[in-house]
Amino acid sequence: MSEQPLLTPECTDSNPTTDSPTAIPELSTYVATDADEILVAHRLIADSVAQQRQLAARAVIFHPGWLGAMAAVIAVIYKLLYHDSSDLPLIGTTGAGCVMAGLTLVRVFTGGYIEHAEHVGTRAWLEAEDGSEEDEQDILVTKFGEKIIGALVVRGVREGRKVHGVIRAWTVQQRYRGKGVGTGLLEEAIQICQKRRWKGPEFDEKHANAKKVLPGLFNEPFERRERRARGALEKLLKKK
C-alpha cells in the first residue's frame, strides 16, 4: 500500500489555529477487501463509462462535418423562408428547432454509453464470468481521507503456464484527475504483478472504457485518451 498527501487549495490555506499534521488527509492506495469499498469502486468505474457520453456528444457537436451540416440546414431554411425582414423571426425559430432536433439525435446516438455503463455496473461484469475460475482479480482503490476517489481492476489471466496481468478498468474522479492519483494506481498494479510473477500488466482490449458507440470519424478524443493511458503505463513499466 502507498500513502502520500494530496494537496488541495483547501488544505494549503494557512490558519495558525487549525493547522496540524492531521489537517491534510492521507492519500492511500491498496487492494480493497471490504464489500462496501468494492461497491463504491465498482460504481465509480460505471460512472466513468456513463461520463463518456458527454465527451462523445462534444465530439459530434464540434466536429467540422456536423457543424457544416447544421450550417447547410440553416442556409436552406433561410433560402426557402426569407422574403423580407418580417420573415426573420420565423427563420430563427425554425432554425432553432432544427438545431434542437440535431441535439436530440446526438443524445440518441450517444445513448449507448449509458447502456454500456449499466452493463459494467453489473456483478457479471465485475466477476468476469467469461474468464477462467483460476484467474485472480484485485480491485485497487485510492482513498483521500475516507473518500474513494480512484479505482483500478487488475486480473491475472492464465495462458498455459504463464499469467498475464490485465487491467480491466482504471478511473479517477474528475476533480482529482491530473494530480497523480491515476499514476499511483498504475504503480500499485505493476507492483502486484511483479510480486505474483505475472507478465505485464497491460490494458485489456475490452476494458471498461474501451467500447465506442459512434462511427470512427468521431472517436479521436477517445483514441487520444487511449494512447495517453497506454503510454503512461508503458512509461512506468520501463522504470521498473
PDB file of C-alpha atoms in Angstrom:
ATOM      1  CA  MET A   1       0.000   0.000   0.000  1.00  0.00           C
ATOM      2  CA  SER A   2       1.253   3.502  -0.794  1.00  0.00           C
ATOM      3  CA  GLU A   3       0.416   6.691   1.050  1.00  0.00           C
ATOM      4  CA  GLN A   4       1.069  10.335   0.260  1.00  0.00           C
ATOM      5  CA  PRO A   5      -0.629  13.691   0.921  1.00  0.00           C
ATOM      6  CA  LEU A   6      -2.802  15.190  -1.800  1.00  0.00           C
ATOM      7  CA  LEU A   7      -2.617  18.959  -1.514  1.00  0.00           C
ATOM      8  CA  THR A   8      -5.669  20.977  -2.481  1.00  0.00           C
ATOM      9  CA  PRO A   9      -6.381  24.712  -2.185  1.00  0.00           C
ATOM     10  CA  GLU A  10      -8.484  23.990   0.892  1.00  0.00           C
ATOM     11  CA  CYS A  11      -5.611  22.107   2.508  1.00  0.00           C
ATOM     12  CA  THR A  12      -2.979  24.742   1.832  1.00  0.00           C
ATOM     13  CA  ASP A  13      -4.852  27.674   3.373  1.00  0.00           C
ATOM     14  CA  SER A  14      -2.820  28.936   6.310  1.00  0.00           C
ATOM     15  CA  ASN A  15      -4.626  29.081   9.625  1.00  0.00           C
ATOM     16  CA  PRO A  16      -2.413  29.040  12.710  1.00  0.00           C
ATOM     17  CA  THR A  17      -5.287  27.987  14.926  1.00  0.00           C
ATOM     18  CA  THR A  18      -6.224  24.905  12.923  1.00  0.00           C
ATOM     19  CA  ASP A  19      -3.026  23.852  11.106  1.00  0.00           C
ATOM     20  CA  SER A  20      -1.768  20.458  12.258  1.00  0.00           C
ATOM     21  CA  PRO A  21      -0.191  17.345  10.705  1.00  0.00           C
ATOM     22  CA  THR A  22      -3.623  15.702  10.676  1.00  0.00           C
ATOM     23  CA  ALA A  23      -5.296  18.574   8.790  1.00  0.00           C
ATOM     24  CA  ILE A  24      -4.228  17.118   5.415  1.00  0.00           C
ATOM     25  CA  PRO A  25      -5.971  13.795   4.672  1.00  0.00           C
ATOM     26  CA  GLU A  26      -3.734  10.963   3.539  1.00  0.00           C
ATOM     27  CA  LEU A  27      -3.889   9.607   0.008  1.00  0.00           C
ATOM     28  CA  SER A  28      -3.716   5.813   0.272  1.00  0.00           C
ATOM     29  CA  THR A  29      -3.823   3.145  -2.433  1.00  0.00           C
ATOM     30  CA  TYR A  30      -4.429  -0.511  -1.618  1.00  0.00           C
ATOM     31  CA  VAL A  31      -6.310  -3.679  -2.557  1.00  0.00           C
ATOM     32  CA  ALA A  32      -9.923  -3.397  -1.438  1.00  0.00           C
ATOM     33  CA  THR A  33     -11.322  -6.330   0.530  1.00  0.00           C
ATOM     34  CA  ASP A  34     -14.260  -4.625   2.216  1.00  0.00           C
ATOM     35  CA  ALA A  35     -17.540  -5.211   0.368  1.00  0.00           C
ATOM     36  CA  ASP A  36     -18.657  -1.593   0.743  1.00  0.00           C
ATOM     37  CA  GLU A  37     -15.376  -0.274  -0.675  1.00  0.00           C
ATOM     38  CA  ILE A  38     -15.606  -2.679  -3.604  1.00  0.00           C
ATOM     39  CA  LEU A  39     -19.161  -1.494  -4.261  1.00  0.00           C
ATOM     40  CA  VAL A  40     -18.110   2.177  -4.260  1.00  0.00           C
ATOM     41  CA  ALA A  41     -15.153   1.431  -6.551  1.00  0.00           C
ATOM     42  CA  HIS A  42     -17.405  -0.516  -8.918  1.00  0.00           C
ATOM     43  CA  ARG A  43     -19.886   2.360  -9.026  1.00  0.00           C
ATOM     44  CA  LEU A  44     -17.053   4.809  -9.745  1.00  0.00           C
ATOM     45  CA  ILE A  45     -15.979   2.700 -12.721  1.00  0.00           C
ATOM     46  CA  ALA A  46     -19.527   2.514 -14.093  1.00  0.00           C
ATOM     47  CA  ASP A  47     -19.934   6.279 -13.657  1.00  0.00           C
ATOM     48  CA  SER A  48     -16.751   6.876 -15.666  1.00  0.00           C
ATOM     49  CA  VAL A  49     -18.300   4.952 -18.556  1.00  0.00           C
ATOM     50  CA  ALA A  50     -21.510   6.989 -18.377  1.00  0.00           C
ATOM     51  CA  GLN A  51     -19.461  10.214 -18.389  1.00  0.00           C
ATOM     52  CA  GLN A  52     -18.075   9.235 -21.784  1.00  0.00           C
ATOM     53  CA  ARG A  53     -21.432  10.196 -23.234  1.00  0.00           C
ATOM     54  CA  GLN A  54     -20.610  13.867 -22.638  1.00  0.00           C
ATOM     55  CA  LEU A  55     -17.262  13.525 -24.399  1.00  0.00           C
ATOM     56  CA  ALA A  56     -18.945  11.735 -27.296  1.00  0.00           C
ATOM     57  CA  ALA A  57     -21.606  14.440 -27.599  1.00  0.00           C
ATOM     58  CA  ARG A  58     -18.961  17.182 -27.713  1.00  0.00           C
ATOM     59  CA  ALA A  59     -17.007  15.220 -30.311  1.00  0.00           C
ATOM     60  CA  VAL A  60     -20.078  15.153 -32.560  1.00  0.00           C
ATOM     61  CA  ILE A  61     -21.306  18.706 -31.961  1.00  0.00           C
ATOM     62  CA  PHE A  62     -17.930  20.322 -32.611  1.00  0.00           C
ATOM     63  CA  HIS A  63     -16.927  18.060 -35.493  1.00  0.00           C
ATOM     64  CA  PRO A  64     -16.444  20.047 -38.735  1.00  0.00           C
ATOM     65  CA  GLY A  65     -18.778  17.696 -40.584  1.00  0.00           C
ATOM     66  CA  TRP A  66     -21.583  18.203 -38.083  1.00  0.00           C
ATOM     67  CA  LEU A  67     -21.106  21.968 -37.947  1.00  0.00           C
ATOM     68  CA  GLY A  68     -21.101  22.072 -41.736  1.00  0.00           C
ATOM     69  CA  ALA A  69     -24.333  20.085 -41.891  1.00  0.00           C
ATOM     70  CA  MET A  70     -26.041  22.418 -39.392  1.00  0.00           C
ATOM     71  CA  ALA A  71     -24.860  25.458 -41.352  1.00  0.00           C
ATOM     72  CA  ALA A  72     -26.206  23.933 -44.565  1.00  0.00           C
ATOM     73  CA  VAL A  73     -29.601  23.237 -42.973  1.00  0.00           C
ATOM     74  CA  ILE A  74     -29.875  26.811 -41.705  1.00  0.00           C
ATOM     75  CA  ALA A  75     -28.835  28.140 -45.124  1.00  0.00           C
ATOM     76  CA  VAL A  76     -31.566  26.083 -46.809  1.00  0.00           C
ATOM     77  CA  ILE A  77     -34.138  27.316 -44.287  1.00  0.00           C
ATOM     78  CA  TYR A  78     -33.077  30.901 -44.939  1.00  0.00           C
ATOM     79  CA  LYS A  79     -33.318  30.447 -48.697  1.00  0.00           C
ATOM     80  CA  LEU A  80     -36.766  28.848 -48.528  1.00  0.00           C
ATOM     81  CA  LEU A  81     -38.374  31.149 -45.979  1.00  0.00           C
ATOM     82  CA  TYR A  82     -36.799  34.576 -46.398  1.00  0.00           C
ATOM     83  CA  HIS A  83     -38.708  37.116 -48.435  1.00  0.00           C
ATOM     84  CA  ASP A  84     -38.354  40.223 -46.297  1.00  0.00           C
ATOM     85  CA  SER A  85     -37.239  41.188 -42.782  1.00  0.00           C
ATOM     86  CA  SER A  86     -40.578  40.143 -41.290  1.00  0.00           C
ATOM     87  CA  ASP A  87     -39.601  36.522 -42.007  1.00  0.00           C
ATOM     88  CA  LEU A  88     -36.539  36.637 -39.739  1.00  0.00           C
ATOM     89  CA  PRO A  89     -38.376  35.567 -36.541  1.00  0.00           C
ATOM     90  CA  LEU A  90     -39.824  32.554 -38.378  1.00  0.00           C
ATOM     91  CA  ILE A  91     -36.399  31.676 -39.773  1.00  0.00           C
ATOM     92  CA  GLY A  92     -34.898  31.997 -36.287  1.00  0.00           C
ATOM     93  CA  THR A  93     -37.448  29.720 -34.626  1.00  0.00           C
ATOM     94  CA  THR A  94     -37.294  27.182 -37.463  1.00  0.00           C
ATOM     95  CA  GLY A  95     -33.502  27.151 -37.353  1.00  0.00           C
ATOM     96  CA  ALA A  96     -33.541  26.753 -33.572  1.00  0.00           C
ATOM     97  CA  GLY A  97     -35.962  23.866 -33.934  1.00  0.00           C
ATOM     98  CA  CYS A  98     -33.645  22.142 -36.392  1.00  0.00           C
ATOM     99  CA  VAL A  99     -30.693  22.626 -34.051  1.00  0.00           C
ATOM    100  CA  MET A 100     -32.693  21.150 -31.153  1.00  0.00           C
ATOM    101  CA  ALA A 101     -33.665  18.201 -33.348  1.00  0.00           C
ATOM    102  CA  GLY A 102     -29.990  17.710 -34.166  1.00  0.00           C
ATOM    103  CA  LEU A 103     -29.042  17.752 -30.480  1.00  0.00           C
ATOM    104  CA  THR A 104     -31.760  15.197 -29.794  1.00  0.00           C
ATOM    105  CA  LEU A 105     -30.229  12.945 -32.435  1.00  0.00           C
ATOM    106  CA  VAL A 106     -26.827  13.340 -30.778  1.00  0.00           C
ATOM    107  CA  ARG A 107     -28.373  12.320 -27.472  1.00  0.00           C
ATOM    108  CA  VAL A 108     -29.858   9.221 -29.084  1.00  0.00           C
ATOM    109  CA  PHE A 109     -26.630   8.292 -30.882  1.00  0.00           C
ATOM    110  CA  THR A 110     -24.569   8.561 -27.680  1.00  0.00           C
ATOM    111  CA  GLY A 111     -27.063   6.690 -25.511  1.00  0.00           C
ATOM    112  CA  GLY A 112     -25.053   3.512 -25.982  1.00  0.00           C
ATOM    113  CA  TYR A 113     -22.632   4.716 -23.308  1.00  0.00           C
ATOM    114  CA  ILE A 114     -25.415   4.703 -20.715  1.00  0.00           C
ATOM    115  CA  GLU A 115     -26.360   1.160 -21.701  1.00  0.00           C
ATOM    116  CA  HIS A 116     -22.726   0.066 -21.501  1.00  0.00           C
ATOM    117  CA  ALA A 117     -22.340   1.767 -18.106  1.00  0.00           C
ATOM    118  CA  GLU A 118     -25.290  -0.256 -16.829  1.00  0.00           C
ATOM    119  CA  HIS A 119     -23.592  -3.432 -18.064  1.00  0.00           C
ATOM    120  CA  VAL A 120     -20.249  -2.502 -16.483  1.00  0.00           C
ATOM    121  CA  GLY A 121     -22.104  -1.821 -13.245  1.00  0.00           C
ATOM    122  CA  THR A 122     -23.378  -5.401 -13.022  1.00  0.00           C
ATOM    123  CA  ARG A 123     -21.927  -8.152 -10.891  1.00  0.00           C
ATOM    124  CA  ALA A 124     -21.493 -10.271 -14.018  1.00  0.00           C
ATOM    125  CA  TRP A 125     -19.057  -7.749 -15.496  1.00  0.00           C
ATOM    126  CA  LEU A 126     -17.114  -7.336 -12.258  1.00  0.00           C
ATOM    127  CA  GLU A 127     -16.703 -11.066 -11.790  1.00  0.00           C
ATOM    128  CA  ALA A 128     -15.797 -11.544 -15.470  1.00  0.00           C
ATOM    129  CA  GLU A 129     -17.834 -14.699 -15.858  1.00  0.00           C
ATOM    130  CA  ASP A 130     -16.226 -15.352 -19.235  1.00  0.00           C
ATOM    131  CA  GLY A 131     -12.858 -15.778 -17.515  1.00  0.00           C
ATOM    132  CA  SER A 132     -11.302 -18.900 -16.046  1.00  0.00           C
ATOM    133  CA  GLU A 133     -12.055 -19.831 -12.449  1.00  0.00           C
ATOM    134  CA  GLU A 134      -8.287 -19.948 -11.920  1.00  0.00           C
ATOM    135  CA  ASP A 135      -7.901 -16.286 -12.830  1.00  0.00           C
ATOM    136  CA  GLU A 136      -7.245 -13.944  -9.902  1.00  0.00           C
ATOM    137  CA  GLN A 137      -8.597 -10.424  -9.716  1.00  0.00           C
ATOM    138  CA  ASP A 138      -7.849  -7.487  -7.432  1.00  0.00           C
ATOM    139  CA  ILE A 139      -9.707  -4.214  -7.089  1.00  0.00           C
ATOM    140  CA  LEU A 140      -7.402  -1.366  -6.143  1.00  0.00           C
ATOM    141  CA  VAL A 141      -8.795   1.794  -4.600  1.00  0.00           C
ATOM    142  CA  THR A 142      -7.311   5.169  -3.792  1.00  0.00           C
ATOM    143  CA  LYS A 143      -8.787   6.973  -0.813  1.00  0.00           C
ATOM    144  CA  PHE A 144      -8.383  10.643   0.027  1.00  0.00           C
ATOM    145  CA  GLY A 145      -9.110  10.596   3.708  1.00  0.00           C
ATOM    146  CA  GLU A 146     -12.224   8.425   3.915  1.00  0.00           C
ATOM    147  CA  LYS A 147     -13.378   9.070   0.335  1.00  0.00           C
ATOM    148  CA  ILE A 148     -12.645   6.686  -2.532  1.00  0.00           C
ATOM    149  CA  ILE A 149     -11.510   8.814  -5.474  1.00  0.00           C
ATOM    150  CA  GLY A 150      -9.898   6.238  -7.770  1.00  0.00           C
ATOM    151  CA  ALA A 151     -10.223   2.590  -8.737  1.00  0.00           C
ATOM    152  CA  LEU A 152      -8.405   0.015 -10.840  1.00  0.00           C
ATOM    153  CA  VAL A 153      -9.289  -3.594 -11.614  1.00  0.00           C
ATOM    154  CA  VAL A 154      -6.376  -5.898 -12.456  1.00  0.00           C
ATOM    155  CA  ARG A 155      -6.883  -9.537 -13.357  1.00  0.00           C
ATOM    156  CA  GLY A 156      -4.384 -12.332 -13.782  1.00  0.00           C
ATOM    157  CA  VAL A 157      -5.287 -14.212 -16.961  1.00  0.00           C
ATOM    158  CA  ARG A 158      -3.716 -17.635 -17.279  1.00  0.00           C
ATOM    159  CA  GLU A 159      -2.358 -18.637 -20.684  1.00  0.00           C
ATOM    160  CA  GLY A 160      -0.740 -22.022 -20.337  1.00  0.00           C
ATOM    161  CA  ARG A 161       1.873 -21.769 -17.608  1.00  0.00           C
ATOM    162  CA  LYS A 162       2.115 -18.002 -17.815  1.00  0.00           C
ATOM    163  CA  VAL A 163      -0.170 -15.471 -16.172  1.00  0.00           C
ATOM    164  CA  HIS A 164      -0.680 -12.070 -17.763  1.00  0.00           C
ATOM    165  CA  GLY A 165      -1.763  -9.080 -15.708  1.00  0.00           C
ATOM    166  CA  VAL A 166      -4.664  -7.358 -17.445  1.00  0.00           C
ATOM    167  CA  ILE A 167      -6.142  -4.014 -16.408  1.00  0.00           C
ATOM    168  CA  ARG A 168      -9.901  -4.187 -16.883  1.00  0.00           C
ATOM    169  CA  ALA A 169     -10.711  -0.725 -15.525  1.00  0.00           C
ATOM    170  CA  TRP A 170      -8.846   2.401 -14.415  1.00  0.00           C
ATOM    171  CA  THR A 171     -10.525   5.623 -13.368  1.00  0.00           C
ATOM    172  CA  VAL A 172     -10.239   8.639 -11.083  1.00  0.00           C
ATOM    173  CA  GLN A 173     -12.958  11.074 -10.072  1.00  0.00           C
ATOM    174  CA  GLN A 174     -12.920  14.051 -12.423  1.00  0.00           C
ATOM    175  CA  ARG A 175     -11.973  16.696  -9.845  1.00  0.00           C
ATOM    176  CA  TYR A 176      -8.885  14.690  -8.810  1.00  0.00           C
ATOM    177  CA  ARG A 177      -7.546  13.953 -12.285  1.00  0.00           C
ATOM    178  CA  GLY A 178      -4.151  15.305 -13.237  1.00  0.00           C
ATOM    179  CA  LYS A 179      -2.885  15.104  -9.646  1.00  0.00           C
ATOM    180  CA  GLY A 180      -1.018  11.793  -9.868  1.00  0.00           C
ATOM    181  CA  VAL A 181      -3.809   9.622  -8.469  1.00  0.00           C
ATOM    182  CA  GLY A 182      -4.099   7.543 -11.636  1.00  0.00           C
ATOM    183  CA  THR A 183      -0.336   7.084 -11.795  1.00  0.00           C
ATOM    184  CA  GLY A 184      -0.354   5.799  -8.225  1.00  0.00           C
ATOM    185  CA  LEU A 185      -2.961   3.192  -9.126  1.00  0.00           C
ATOM    186  CA  LEU A 186      -0.923   2.020 -12.113  1.00  0.00           C
ATOM    187  CA  GLU A 187       2.213   1.773  -9.974  1.00  0.00           C
ATOM    188  CA  GLU A 188       0.365  -0.343  -7.425  1.00  0.00           C
ATOM    189  CA  ALA A 189      -0.947  -2.625 -10.194  1.00  0.00           C
ATOM    190  CA  ILE A 190       2.605  -3.072 -11.506  1.00  0.00           C
ATOM    191  CA  GLN A 191       3.821  -3.994  -8.024  1.00  0.00           C
ATOM    192  CA  ILE A 192       1.085  -6.612  -7.666  1.00  0.00           C
ATOM    193  CA  CYS A 193       2.033  -8.189 -10.992  1.00  0.00           C
ATOM    194  CA  GLN A 194       5.708  -8.250 -10.052  1.00  0.00           C
ATOM    195  CA  LYS A 195       5.056  -9.813  -6.642  1.00  0.00           C
ATOM    196  CA  ARG A 196       2.942 -12.544  -8.223  1.00  0.00           C
ATOM    197  CA  ARG A 197       5.345 -13.008 -11.141  1.00  0.00           C
ATOM    198  CA  TRP A 198       2.693 -12.033 -13.642  1.00  0.00           C
ATOM    199  CA  LYS A 199       3.659 -10.677 -17.016  1.00  0.00           C
ATOM    200  CA  GLY A 200       2.632  -7.065 -17.629  1.00  0.00           C
ATOM    201  CA  PRO A 201       0.284  -5.536 -16.744  1.00  0.00           C
ATOM    202  CA  GLU A 202      -1.340  -4.282 -19.916  1.00  0.00           C
ATOM    203  CA  PHE A 203      -4.729  -2.797 -20.657  1.00  0.00           C
ATOM    204  CA  ASP A 204      -7.413  -5.256 -21.637  1.00  0.00           C
ATOM    205  CA  GLU A 205      -8.562  -4.711 -25.218  1.00  0.00           C
ATOM    206  CA  LYS A 206     -12.114  -4.815 -23.821  1.00  0.00           C
ATOM    207  CA  HIS A 207     -11.518  -2.715 -20.712  1.00  0.00           C
ATOM    208  CA  ALA A 208     -14.436  -0.839 -19.164  1.00  0.00           C
ATOM    209  CA  ASN A 209     -13.931   2.342 -21.204  1.00  0.00           C
ATOM    210  CA  ALA A 210     -12.912   0.711 -24.487  1.00  0.00           C
ATOM    211  CA  LYS A 211     -16.358   0.472 -26.093  1.00  0.00           C
ATOM    212  CA  LYS A 212     -17.106   3.030 -28.799  1.00  0.00           C
ATOM    213  CA  VAL A 213     -20.655   3.637 -29.947  1.00  0.00           C
ATOM    214  CA  LEU A 214     -20.043   6.307 -32.608  1.00  0.00           C
ATOM    215  CA  PRO A 215     -18.632   5.979 -36.139  1.00  0.00           C
ATOM    216  CA  GLY A 216     -14.855   6.170 -36.349  1.00  0.00           C
ATOM    217  CA  LEU A 217     -14.630   9.801 -37.506  1.00  0.00           C
ATOM    218  CA  PHE A 218     -15.996  10.965 -34.123  1.00  0.00           C
ATOM    219  CA  ASN A 219     -13.737   8.820 -31.947  1.00  0.00           C
ATOM    220  CA  GLU A 220     -10.497  10.822 -31.990  1.00  0.00           C
ATOM    221  CA  PRO A 221     -10.961  12.132 -28.396  1.00  0.00           C
ATOM    222  CA  PHE A 222     -11.352   8.549 -27.151  1.00  0.00           C
ATOM    223  CA  GLU A 223      -8.400   7.285 -29.168  1.00  0.00           C
ATOM    224  CA  ARG A 224      -6.282  10.131 -27.807  1.00  0.00           C
ATOM    225  CA  ARG A 225      -7.203   9.162 -24.244  1.00  0.00           C
ATOM    226  CA  GLU A 226      -6.427   5.536 -25.011  1.00  0.00           C
ATOM    227  CA  ARG A 227      -2.990   6.393 -26.362  1.00  0.00           C
ATOM    228  CA  ARG A 228      -2.259   8.575 -23.353  1.00  0.00           C
ATOM    229  CA  ALA A 229      -3.274   5.833 -20.900  1.00  0.00           C
ATOM    230  CA  ARG A 230      -1.251   3.131 -22.625  1.00  0.00           C
ATOM    231  CA  GLY A 231       1.703   5.496 -22.911  1.00  0.00           C
ATOM    232  CA  ALA A 232       1.569   6.268 -19.185  1.00  0.00           C
ATOM    233  CA  LEU A 233       1.563   2.559 -18.329  1.00  0.00           C
ATOM    234  CA  GLU A 234       4.403   1.804 -20.740  1.00  0.00           C
ATOM    235  CA  LYS A 235       6.477   4.622 -19.255  1.00  0.00           C
ATOM    236  CA  LEU A 236       6.009   3.258 -15.728  1.00  0.00           C
ATOM    237  CA  LEU A 237       6.878  -0.282 -16.816  1.00  0.00           C
ATOM    238  CA  LYS A 238      10.158   0.922 -18.305  1.00  0.00           C
ATOM    239  CA  LYS A 239      11.103   2.450 -14.952  1.00  0.00           C
ATOM    240  CA  LYS A 240      10.591  -0.808 -13.063  1.00  0.00           C
TER     241      LYS A 240
END
